[in-house]
XYZ file of N, CA and C in Angstrom:
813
model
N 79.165 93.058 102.846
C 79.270 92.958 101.398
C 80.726 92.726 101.028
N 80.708 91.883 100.579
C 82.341 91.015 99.866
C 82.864 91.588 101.104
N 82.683 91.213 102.580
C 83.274 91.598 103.610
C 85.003 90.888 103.493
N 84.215 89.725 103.362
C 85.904 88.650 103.814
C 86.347 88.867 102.551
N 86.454 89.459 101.777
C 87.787 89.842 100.575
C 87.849 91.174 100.873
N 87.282 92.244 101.438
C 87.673 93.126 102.276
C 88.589 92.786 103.317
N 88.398 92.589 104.075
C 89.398 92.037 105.311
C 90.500 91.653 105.168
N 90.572 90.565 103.540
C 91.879 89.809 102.940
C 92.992 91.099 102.524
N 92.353 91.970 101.794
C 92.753 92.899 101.085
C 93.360 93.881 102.224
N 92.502 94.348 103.311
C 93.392 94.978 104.130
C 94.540 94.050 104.679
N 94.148 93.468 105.623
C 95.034 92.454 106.222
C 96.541 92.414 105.186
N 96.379 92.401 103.569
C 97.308 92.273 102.877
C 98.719 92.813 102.761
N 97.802 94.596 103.303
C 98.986 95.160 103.261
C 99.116 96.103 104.698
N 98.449 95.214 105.928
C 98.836 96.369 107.523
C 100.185 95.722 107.390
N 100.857 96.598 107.961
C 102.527 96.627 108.103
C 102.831 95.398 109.209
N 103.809 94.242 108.958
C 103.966 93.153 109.452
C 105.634 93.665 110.371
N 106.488 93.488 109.725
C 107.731 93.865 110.410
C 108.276 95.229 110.299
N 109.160 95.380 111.054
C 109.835 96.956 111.005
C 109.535 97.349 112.480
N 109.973 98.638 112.238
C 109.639 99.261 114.112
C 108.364 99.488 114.345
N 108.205 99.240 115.735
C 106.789 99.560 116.029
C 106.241 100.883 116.046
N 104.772 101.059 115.051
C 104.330 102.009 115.799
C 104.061 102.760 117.175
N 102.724 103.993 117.136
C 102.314 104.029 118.039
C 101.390 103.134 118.639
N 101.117 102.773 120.295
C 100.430 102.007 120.956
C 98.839 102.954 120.722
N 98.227 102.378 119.954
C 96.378 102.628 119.704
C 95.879 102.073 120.484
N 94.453 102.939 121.140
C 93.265 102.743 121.572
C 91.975 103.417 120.637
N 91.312 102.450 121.000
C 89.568 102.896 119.962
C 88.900 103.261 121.111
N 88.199 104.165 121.000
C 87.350 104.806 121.341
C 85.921 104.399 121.694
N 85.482 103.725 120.352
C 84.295 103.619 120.132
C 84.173 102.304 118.584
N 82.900 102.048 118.129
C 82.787 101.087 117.483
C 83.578 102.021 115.599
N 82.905 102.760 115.462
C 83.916 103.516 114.271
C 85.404 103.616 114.283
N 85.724 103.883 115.317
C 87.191 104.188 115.664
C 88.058 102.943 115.386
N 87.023 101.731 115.613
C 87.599 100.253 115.660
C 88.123 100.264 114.321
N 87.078 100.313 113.485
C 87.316 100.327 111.978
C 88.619 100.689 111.453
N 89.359 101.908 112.005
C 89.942 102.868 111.224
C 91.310 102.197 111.835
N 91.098 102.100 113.483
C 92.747 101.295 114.149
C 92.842 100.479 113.147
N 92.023 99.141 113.330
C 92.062 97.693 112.612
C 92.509 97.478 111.061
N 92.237 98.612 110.595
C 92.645 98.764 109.362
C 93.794 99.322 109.005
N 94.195 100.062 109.819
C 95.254 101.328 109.909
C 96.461 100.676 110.746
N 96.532 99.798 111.467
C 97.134 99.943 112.710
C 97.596 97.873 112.858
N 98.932 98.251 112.784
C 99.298 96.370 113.130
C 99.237 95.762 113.965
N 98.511 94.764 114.333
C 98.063 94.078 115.321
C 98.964 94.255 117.091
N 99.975 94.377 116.884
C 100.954 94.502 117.370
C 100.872 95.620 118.556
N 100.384 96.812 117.920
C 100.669 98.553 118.185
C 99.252 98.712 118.171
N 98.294 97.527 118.665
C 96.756 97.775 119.177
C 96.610 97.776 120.607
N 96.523 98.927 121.178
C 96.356 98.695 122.866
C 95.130 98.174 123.197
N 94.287 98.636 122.436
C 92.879 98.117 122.873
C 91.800 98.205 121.903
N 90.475 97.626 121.564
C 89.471 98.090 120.784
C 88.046 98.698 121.611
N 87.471 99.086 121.509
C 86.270 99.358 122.171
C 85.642 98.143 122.737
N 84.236 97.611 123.471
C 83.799 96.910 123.386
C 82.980 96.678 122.429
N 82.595 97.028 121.758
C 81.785 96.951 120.408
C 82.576 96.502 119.212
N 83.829 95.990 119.274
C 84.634 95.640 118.352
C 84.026 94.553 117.422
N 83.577 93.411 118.245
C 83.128 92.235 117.589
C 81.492 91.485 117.339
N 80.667 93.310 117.793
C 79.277 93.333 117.589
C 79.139 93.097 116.136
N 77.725 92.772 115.885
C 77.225 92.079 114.309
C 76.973 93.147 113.126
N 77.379 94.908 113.815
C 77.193 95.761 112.854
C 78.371 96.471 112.984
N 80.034 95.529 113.169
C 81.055 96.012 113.102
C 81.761 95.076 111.716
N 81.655 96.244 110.763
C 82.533 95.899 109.362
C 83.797 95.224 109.812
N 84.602 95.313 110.686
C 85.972 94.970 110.443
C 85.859 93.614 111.713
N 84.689 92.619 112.239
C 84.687 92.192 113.372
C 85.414 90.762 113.406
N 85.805 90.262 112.196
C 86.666 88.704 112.105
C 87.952 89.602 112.673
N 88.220 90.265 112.128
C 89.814 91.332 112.351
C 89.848 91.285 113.527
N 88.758 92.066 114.351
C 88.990 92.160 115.941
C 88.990 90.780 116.958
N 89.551 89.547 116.387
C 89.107 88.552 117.409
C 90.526 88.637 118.341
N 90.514 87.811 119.295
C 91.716 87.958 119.968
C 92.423 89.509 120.495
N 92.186 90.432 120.044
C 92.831 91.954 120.636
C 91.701 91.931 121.719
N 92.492 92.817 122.401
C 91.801 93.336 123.920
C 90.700 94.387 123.828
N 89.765 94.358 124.567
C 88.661 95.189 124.303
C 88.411 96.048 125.918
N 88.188 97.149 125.515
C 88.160 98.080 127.019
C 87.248 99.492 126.711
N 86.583 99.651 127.873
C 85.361 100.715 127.820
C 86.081 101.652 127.904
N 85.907 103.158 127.076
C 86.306 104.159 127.225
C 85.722 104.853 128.477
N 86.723 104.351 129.920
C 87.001 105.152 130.704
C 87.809 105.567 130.972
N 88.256 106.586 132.215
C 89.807 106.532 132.589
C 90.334 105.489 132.985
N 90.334 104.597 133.686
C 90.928 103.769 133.862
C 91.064 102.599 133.299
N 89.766 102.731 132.308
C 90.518 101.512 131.162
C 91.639 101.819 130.495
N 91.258 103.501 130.024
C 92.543 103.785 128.958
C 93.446 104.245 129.393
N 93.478 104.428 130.647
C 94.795 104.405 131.485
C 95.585 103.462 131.246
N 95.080 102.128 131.953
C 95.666 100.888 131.714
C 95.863 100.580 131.018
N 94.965 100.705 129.568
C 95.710 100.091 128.235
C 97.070 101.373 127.834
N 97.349 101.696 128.455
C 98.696 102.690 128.435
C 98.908 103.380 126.917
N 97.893 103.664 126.091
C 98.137 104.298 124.419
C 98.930 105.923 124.356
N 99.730 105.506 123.135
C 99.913 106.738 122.977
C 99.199 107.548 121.958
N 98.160 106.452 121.233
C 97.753 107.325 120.637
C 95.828 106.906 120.893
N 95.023 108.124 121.170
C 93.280 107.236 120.612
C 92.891 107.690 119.835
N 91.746 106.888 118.935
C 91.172 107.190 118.142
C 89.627 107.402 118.173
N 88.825 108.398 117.929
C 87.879 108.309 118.825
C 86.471 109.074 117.369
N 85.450 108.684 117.171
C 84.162 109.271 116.522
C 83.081 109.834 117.331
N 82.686 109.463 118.214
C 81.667 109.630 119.269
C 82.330 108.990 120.934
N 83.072 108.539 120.903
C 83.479 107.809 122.150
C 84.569 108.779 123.043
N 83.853 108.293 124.526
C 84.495 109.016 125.247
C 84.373 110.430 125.394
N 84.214 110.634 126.635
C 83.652 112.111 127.041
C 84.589 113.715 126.893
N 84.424 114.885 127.615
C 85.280 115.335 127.581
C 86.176 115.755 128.327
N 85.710 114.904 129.786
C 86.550 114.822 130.823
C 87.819 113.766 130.082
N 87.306 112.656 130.058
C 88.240 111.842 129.502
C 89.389 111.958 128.792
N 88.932 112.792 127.504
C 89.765 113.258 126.232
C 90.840 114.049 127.064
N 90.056 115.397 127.844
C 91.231 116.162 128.735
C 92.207 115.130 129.663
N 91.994 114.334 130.182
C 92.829 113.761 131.069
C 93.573 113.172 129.826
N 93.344 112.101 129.269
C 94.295 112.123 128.093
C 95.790 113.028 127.844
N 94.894 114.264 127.202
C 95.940 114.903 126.731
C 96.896 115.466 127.672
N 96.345 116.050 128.892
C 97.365 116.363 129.990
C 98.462 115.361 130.344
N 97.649 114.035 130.139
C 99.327 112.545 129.946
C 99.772 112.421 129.057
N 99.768 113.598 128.084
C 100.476 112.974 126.561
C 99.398 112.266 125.595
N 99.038 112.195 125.680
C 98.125 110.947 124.847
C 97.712 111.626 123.786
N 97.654 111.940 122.407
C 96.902 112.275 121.397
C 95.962 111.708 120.807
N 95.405 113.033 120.712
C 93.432 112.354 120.253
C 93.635 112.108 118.475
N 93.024 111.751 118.003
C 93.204 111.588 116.626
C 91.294 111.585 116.582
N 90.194 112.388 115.719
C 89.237 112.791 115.640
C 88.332 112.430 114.659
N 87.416 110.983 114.573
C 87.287 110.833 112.793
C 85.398 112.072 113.334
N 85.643 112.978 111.595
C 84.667 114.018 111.522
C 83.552 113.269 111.189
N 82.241 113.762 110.974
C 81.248 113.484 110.666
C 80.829 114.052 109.180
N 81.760 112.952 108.416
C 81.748 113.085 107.176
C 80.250 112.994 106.312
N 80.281 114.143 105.317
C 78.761 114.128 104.868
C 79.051 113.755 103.243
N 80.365 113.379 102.569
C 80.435 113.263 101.043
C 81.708 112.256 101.500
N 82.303 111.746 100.033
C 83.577 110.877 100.238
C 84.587 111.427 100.381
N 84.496 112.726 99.584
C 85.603 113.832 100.040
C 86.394 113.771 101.505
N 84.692 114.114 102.355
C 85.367 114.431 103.769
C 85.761 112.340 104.304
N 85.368 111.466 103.703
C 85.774 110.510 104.321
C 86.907 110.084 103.617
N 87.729 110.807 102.415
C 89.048 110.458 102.495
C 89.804 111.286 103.265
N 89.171 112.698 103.648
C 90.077 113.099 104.446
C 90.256 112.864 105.736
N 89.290 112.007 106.292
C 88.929 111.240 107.607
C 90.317 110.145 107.938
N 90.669 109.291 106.631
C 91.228 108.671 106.040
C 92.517 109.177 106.437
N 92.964 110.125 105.982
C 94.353 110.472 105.529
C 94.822 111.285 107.323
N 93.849 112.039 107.860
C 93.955 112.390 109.185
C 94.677 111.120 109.978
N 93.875 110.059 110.284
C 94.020 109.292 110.875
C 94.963 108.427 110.716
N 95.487 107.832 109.554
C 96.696 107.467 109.077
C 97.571 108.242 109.528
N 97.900 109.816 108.822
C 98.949 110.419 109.194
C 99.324 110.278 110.710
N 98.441 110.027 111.697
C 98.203 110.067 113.229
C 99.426 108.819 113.508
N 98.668 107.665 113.034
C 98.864 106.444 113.011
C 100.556 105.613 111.977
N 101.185 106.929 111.610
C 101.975 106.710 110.664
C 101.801 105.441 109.750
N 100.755 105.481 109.241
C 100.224 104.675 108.228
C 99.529 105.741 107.167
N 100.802 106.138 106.342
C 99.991 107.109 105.299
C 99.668 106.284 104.038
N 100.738 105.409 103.385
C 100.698 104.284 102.447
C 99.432 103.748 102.287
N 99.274 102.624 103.511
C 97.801 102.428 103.913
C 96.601 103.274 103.851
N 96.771 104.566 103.944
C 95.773 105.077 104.046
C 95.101 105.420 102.756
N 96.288 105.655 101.806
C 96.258 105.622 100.357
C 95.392 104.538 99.812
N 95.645 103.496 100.390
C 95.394 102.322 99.548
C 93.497 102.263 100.031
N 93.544 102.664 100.950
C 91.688 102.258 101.072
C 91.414 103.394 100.354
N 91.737 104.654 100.439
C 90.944 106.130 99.871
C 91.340 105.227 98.254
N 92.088 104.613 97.652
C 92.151 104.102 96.078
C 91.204 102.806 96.050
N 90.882 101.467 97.237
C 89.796 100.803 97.015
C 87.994 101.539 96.933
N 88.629 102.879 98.134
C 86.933 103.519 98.069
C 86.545 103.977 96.655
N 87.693 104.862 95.710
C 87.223 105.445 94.481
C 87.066 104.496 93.636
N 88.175 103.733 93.480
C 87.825 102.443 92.417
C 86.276 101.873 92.703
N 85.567 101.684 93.576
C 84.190 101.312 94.065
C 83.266 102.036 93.149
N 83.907 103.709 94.177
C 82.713 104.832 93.694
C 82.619 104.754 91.723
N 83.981 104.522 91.048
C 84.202 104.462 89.732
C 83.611 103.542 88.930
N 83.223 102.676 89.873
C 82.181 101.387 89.195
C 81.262 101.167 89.112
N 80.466 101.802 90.126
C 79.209 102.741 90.411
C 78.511 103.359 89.796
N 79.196 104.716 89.173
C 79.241 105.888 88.900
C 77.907 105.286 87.812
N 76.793 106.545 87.681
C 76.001 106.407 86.456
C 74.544 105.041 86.446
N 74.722 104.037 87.038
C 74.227 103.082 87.198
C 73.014 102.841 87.406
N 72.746 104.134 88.274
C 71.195 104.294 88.383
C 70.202 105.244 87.335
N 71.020 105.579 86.890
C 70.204 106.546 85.326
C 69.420 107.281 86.112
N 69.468 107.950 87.497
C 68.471 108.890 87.245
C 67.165 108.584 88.142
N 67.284 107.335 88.293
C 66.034 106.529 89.215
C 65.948 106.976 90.461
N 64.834 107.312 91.229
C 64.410 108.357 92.026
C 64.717 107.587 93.423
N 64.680 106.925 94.431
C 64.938 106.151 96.025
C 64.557 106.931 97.190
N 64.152 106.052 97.736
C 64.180 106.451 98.909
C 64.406 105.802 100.036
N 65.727 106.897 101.012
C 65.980 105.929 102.359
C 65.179 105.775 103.472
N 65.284 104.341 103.984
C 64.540 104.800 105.367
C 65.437 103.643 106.027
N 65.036 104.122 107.542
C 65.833 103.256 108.494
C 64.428 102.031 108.985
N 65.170 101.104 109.768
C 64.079 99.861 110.965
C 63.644 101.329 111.788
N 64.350 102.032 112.289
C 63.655 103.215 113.097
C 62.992 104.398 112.504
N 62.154 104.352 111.140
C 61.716 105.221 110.848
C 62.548 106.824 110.286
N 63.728 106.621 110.503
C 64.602 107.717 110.051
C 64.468 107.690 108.231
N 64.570 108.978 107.767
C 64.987 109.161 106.325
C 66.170 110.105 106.073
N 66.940 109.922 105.336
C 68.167 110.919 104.816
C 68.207 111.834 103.317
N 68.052 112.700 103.714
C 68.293 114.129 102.989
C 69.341 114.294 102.261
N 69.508 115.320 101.629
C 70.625 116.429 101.222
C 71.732 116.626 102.357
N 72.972 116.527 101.943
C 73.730 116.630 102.717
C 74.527 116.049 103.657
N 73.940 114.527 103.441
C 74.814 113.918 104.406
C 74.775 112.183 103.473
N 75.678 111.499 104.560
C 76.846 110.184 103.809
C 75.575 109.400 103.014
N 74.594 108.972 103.184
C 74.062 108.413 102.474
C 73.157 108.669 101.127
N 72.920 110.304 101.197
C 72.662 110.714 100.281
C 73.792 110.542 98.697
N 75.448 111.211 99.408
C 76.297 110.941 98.545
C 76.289 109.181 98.238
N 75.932 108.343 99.093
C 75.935 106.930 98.175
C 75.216 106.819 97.134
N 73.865 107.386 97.888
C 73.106 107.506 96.215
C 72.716 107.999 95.403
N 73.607 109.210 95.290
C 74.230 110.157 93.917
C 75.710 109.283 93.426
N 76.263 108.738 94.183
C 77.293 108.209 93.593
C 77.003 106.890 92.881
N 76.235 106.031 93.082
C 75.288 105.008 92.120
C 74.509 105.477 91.211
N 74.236 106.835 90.870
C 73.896 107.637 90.133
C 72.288 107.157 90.153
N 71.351 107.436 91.571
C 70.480 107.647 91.942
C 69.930 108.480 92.312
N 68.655 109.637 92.289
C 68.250 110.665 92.741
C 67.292 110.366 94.170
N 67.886 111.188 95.108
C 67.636 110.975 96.487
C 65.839 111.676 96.183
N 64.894 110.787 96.817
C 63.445 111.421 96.737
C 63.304 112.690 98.263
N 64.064 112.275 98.877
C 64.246 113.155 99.936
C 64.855 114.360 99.842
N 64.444 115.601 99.462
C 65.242 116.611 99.671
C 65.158 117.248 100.165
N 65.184 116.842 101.641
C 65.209 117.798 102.819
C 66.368 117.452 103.318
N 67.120 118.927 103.784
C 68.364 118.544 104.453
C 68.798 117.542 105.507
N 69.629 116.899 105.591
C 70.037 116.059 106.748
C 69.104 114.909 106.856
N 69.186 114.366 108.121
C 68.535 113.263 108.731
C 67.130 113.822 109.006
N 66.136 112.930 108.842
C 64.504 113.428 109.947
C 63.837 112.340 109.408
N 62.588 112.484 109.859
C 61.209 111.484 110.431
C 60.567 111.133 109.106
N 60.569 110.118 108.846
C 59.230 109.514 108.026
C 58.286 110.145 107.978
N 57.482 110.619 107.022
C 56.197 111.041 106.675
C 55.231 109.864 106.418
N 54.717 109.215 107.288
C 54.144 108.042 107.063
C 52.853 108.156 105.440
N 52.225 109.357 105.875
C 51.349 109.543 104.671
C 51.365 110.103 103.551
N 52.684 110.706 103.589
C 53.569 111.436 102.268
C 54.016 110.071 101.532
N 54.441 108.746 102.305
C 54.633 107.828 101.614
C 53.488 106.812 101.056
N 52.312 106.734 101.991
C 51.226 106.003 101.701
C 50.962 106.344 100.655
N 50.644 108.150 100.170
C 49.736 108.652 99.011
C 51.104 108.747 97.795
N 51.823 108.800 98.065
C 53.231 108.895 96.985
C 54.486 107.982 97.111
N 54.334 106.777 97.032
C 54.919 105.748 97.393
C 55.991 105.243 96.027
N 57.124 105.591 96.463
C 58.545 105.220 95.609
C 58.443 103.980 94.862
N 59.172 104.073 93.821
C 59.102 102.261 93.501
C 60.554 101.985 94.137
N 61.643 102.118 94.496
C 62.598 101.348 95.333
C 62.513 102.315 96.694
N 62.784 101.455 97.247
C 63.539 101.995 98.945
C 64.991 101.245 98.939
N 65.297 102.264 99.686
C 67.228 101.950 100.419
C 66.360 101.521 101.746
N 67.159 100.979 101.866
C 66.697 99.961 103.959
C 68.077 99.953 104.267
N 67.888 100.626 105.676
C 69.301 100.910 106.478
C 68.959 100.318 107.905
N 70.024 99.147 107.944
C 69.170 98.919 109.453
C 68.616 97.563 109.679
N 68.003 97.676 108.602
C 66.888 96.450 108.344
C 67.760 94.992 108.676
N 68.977 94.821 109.042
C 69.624 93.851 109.023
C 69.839 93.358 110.638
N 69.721 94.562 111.440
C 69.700 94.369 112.698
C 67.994 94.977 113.381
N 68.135 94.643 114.841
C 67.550 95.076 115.634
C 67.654 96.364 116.353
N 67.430 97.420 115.246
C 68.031 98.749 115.628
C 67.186 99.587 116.326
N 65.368 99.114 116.089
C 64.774 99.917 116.949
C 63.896 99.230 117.855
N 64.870 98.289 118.746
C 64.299 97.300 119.705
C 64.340 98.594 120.889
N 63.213 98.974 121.666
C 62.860 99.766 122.781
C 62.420 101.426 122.765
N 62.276 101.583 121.000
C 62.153 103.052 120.479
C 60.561 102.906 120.697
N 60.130 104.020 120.901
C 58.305 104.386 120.690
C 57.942 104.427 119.346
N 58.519 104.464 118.454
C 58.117 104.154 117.115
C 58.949 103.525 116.313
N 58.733 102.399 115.467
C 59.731 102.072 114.876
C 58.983 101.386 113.634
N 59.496 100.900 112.112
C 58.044 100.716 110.915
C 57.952 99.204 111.539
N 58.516 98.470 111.870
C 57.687 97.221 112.615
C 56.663 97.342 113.112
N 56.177 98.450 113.796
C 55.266 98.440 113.887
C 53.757 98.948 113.437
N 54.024 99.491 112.562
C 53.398 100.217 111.165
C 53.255 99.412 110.133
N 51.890 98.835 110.494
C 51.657 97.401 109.222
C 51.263 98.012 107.723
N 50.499 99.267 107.643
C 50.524 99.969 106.430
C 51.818 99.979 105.937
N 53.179 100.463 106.295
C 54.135 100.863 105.909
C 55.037 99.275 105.206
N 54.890 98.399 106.120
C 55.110 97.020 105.949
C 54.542 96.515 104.900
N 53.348 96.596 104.553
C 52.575 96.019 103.106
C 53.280 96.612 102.282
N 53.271 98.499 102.027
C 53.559 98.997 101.155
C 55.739 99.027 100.865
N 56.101 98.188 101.719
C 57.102 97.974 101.465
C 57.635 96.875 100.728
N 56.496 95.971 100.742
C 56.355 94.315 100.727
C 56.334 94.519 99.050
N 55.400 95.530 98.663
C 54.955 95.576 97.309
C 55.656 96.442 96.335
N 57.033 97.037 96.935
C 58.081 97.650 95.940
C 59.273 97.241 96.201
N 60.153 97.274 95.094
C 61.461 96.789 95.134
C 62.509 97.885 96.468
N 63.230 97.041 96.906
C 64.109 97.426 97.815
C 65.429 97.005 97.888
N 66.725 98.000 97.840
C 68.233 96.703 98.283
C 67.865 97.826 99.963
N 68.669 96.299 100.431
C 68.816 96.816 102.309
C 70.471 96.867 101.996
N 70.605 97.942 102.839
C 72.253 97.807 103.164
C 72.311 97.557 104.817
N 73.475 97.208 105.022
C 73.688 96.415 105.957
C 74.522 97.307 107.267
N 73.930 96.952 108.488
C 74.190 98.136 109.634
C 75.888 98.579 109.529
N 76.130 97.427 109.178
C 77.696 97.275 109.447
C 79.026 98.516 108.145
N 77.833 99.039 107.269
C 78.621 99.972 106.564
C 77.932 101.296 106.582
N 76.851 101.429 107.337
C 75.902 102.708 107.679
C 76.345 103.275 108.964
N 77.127 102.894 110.006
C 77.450 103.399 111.194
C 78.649 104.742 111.736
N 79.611 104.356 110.342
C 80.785 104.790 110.303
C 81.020 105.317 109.424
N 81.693 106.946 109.473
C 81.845 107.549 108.057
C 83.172 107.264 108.000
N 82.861 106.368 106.968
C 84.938 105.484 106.564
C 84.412 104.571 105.276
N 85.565 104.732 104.655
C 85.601 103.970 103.325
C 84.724 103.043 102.961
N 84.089 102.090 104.010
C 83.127 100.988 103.422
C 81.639 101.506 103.077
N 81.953 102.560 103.494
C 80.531 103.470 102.715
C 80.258 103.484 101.136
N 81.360 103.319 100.713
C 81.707 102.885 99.351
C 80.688 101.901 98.399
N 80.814 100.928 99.746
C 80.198 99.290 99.469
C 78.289 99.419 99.023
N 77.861 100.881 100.090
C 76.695 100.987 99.973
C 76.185 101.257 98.288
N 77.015 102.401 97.679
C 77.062 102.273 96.590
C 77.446 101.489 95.369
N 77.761 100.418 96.132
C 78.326 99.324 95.086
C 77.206 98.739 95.090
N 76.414 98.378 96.389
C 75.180 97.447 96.087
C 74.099 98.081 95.169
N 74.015 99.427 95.574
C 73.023 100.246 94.687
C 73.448 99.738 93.211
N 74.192 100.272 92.663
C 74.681 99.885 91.304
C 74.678 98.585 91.097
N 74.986 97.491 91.745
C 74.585 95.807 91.468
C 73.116 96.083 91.231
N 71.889 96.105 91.874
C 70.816 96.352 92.066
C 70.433 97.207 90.860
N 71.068 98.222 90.412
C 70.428 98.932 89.174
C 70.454 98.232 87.863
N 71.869 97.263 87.895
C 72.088 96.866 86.425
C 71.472 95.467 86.501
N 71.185 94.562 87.500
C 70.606 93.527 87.739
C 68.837 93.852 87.186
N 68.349 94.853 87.488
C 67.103 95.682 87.165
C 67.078 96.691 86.313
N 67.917 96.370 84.581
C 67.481 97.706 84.134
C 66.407 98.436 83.815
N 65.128 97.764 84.292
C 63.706 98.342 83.980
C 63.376 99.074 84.948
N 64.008 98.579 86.238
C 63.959 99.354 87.253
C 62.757 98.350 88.058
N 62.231 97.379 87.448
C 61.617 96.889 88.388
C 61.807 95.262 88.228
């Protein structure tokens, strides 16, 4: 979503001349996000291999930088002084790391925008890119600020290509309270589709997360294959958001709520 004026906009202001930072490594496909954005091309030791997959927000950014599996001896070799890591890399790994110096820098598993500006400001400070870090936590609110209210109140519900739904309490719920949508899910956290809770009480919008990739190619259940669920999806309004801002708790989470709110005022009847 308005990816490539995203990209322009960072790109605008990563730090071009002056002394070099620290030498970065990514971890993992989130971690990519936060270097690439955070971090001048320059003072990139490495990106994950997942840098330039089709559900990586920042993947025109990553062309040309070096890409290396979080092992020891990749991230040996890419010699960093600093990694950045969400899920990547074990905890053998991390320890060998730090016994060479190497500092971990940690993005949390942010459940509101709160914790993903402070995800934000962690990782910058790491990265001595605090300026920068400013400037996305001020593109994320300006987003959330445009947002705000949009949905009047209108009830949604998420689901994933894999049958997942999201609750109370975590990043996608805050997208759609922050489009000023009421989550139909209020059960805490992540869990399972109620296939017949939806058949007999069926939403008029769905959120679709996922739906853009092949996310539940080799799962034992996934709604592809649930042709009830497929009709009754066919026959209510839906925005899909796109894998590439659902993966990572970091600022482009923002975007999810921007589409919600396009989608509400494009539909003020709601249908």
């Amino acid at each position: 979503m308005r990816a490539a004026a995203a990209l322009a906009a960072i790109l605008s202001f990563t730090p071009g001349l002056g002394l070099a930072g620290p030498r970065v490594m990514a971890l993992d496909q989130c971690a990519d996000q936060y270097v690439l954005a955070l971090s001048p091309r320059r003072d990139i030791a490495a990106l994950s291999t997942r840098a330039r997959n089709a559900d990586s927000y920042l993947r025109a950014a990553a062309i040309g930088l070096p890409k290396r599996r979080a092992t020891a001896e990749s991230a040996l070799g890419a010699a960093p002084d600093v990694v950045v890591r969400y899920w990547g890399g074990d905890d053998r790994l991390l320890r060998d790391l730090e016994r060479r110096g190497v500092r971990i820098l940690t993005i949390d598993d942010a459940t509101d925008f709160a914790g993903v500006a402070a995800n934000i400001r962690r990782v910058a400070a790491g990265l001595d890119a605090r300026p920068a870090g400013e400037r996305l936590i001020g593109r994320m609110n300006a987003e959330l600020a445009a947002a705000g209210g949009a949905g009047r109140g209108r009830g949604v519900y998420y689901l994933t290509s894999g049958g997942d739904t999201a609750g109370a309490g975590v990043l996608v719920d805050a997208m759609i309270r922050a489009a000023g949508f009421a989550n139909l899910d209020t059960r805490p956290g992540y869990g399972v589709i109620s296939l017949e809770r939806l058949l007999l009480d069926p939403p008029s919008l769905f959120v679709l997360g996922f739906f853009d990739q092949d996310m539940a190619a080799g799962e034992r259940w996934s709604v592809g294959r649930e042709a009830a669920l497929r009709r009754l999806i066919a026959t209510r309004q839906s925005v899909s958001l796109p894998a590439s801002i659902l993966g990572c708790p970091a600022w482009f989470a923002a975007d999810g709520a921007a589409a919600l709110a396009a989608w509400a005022r494009a539909h003020p009847g709601g249908g």
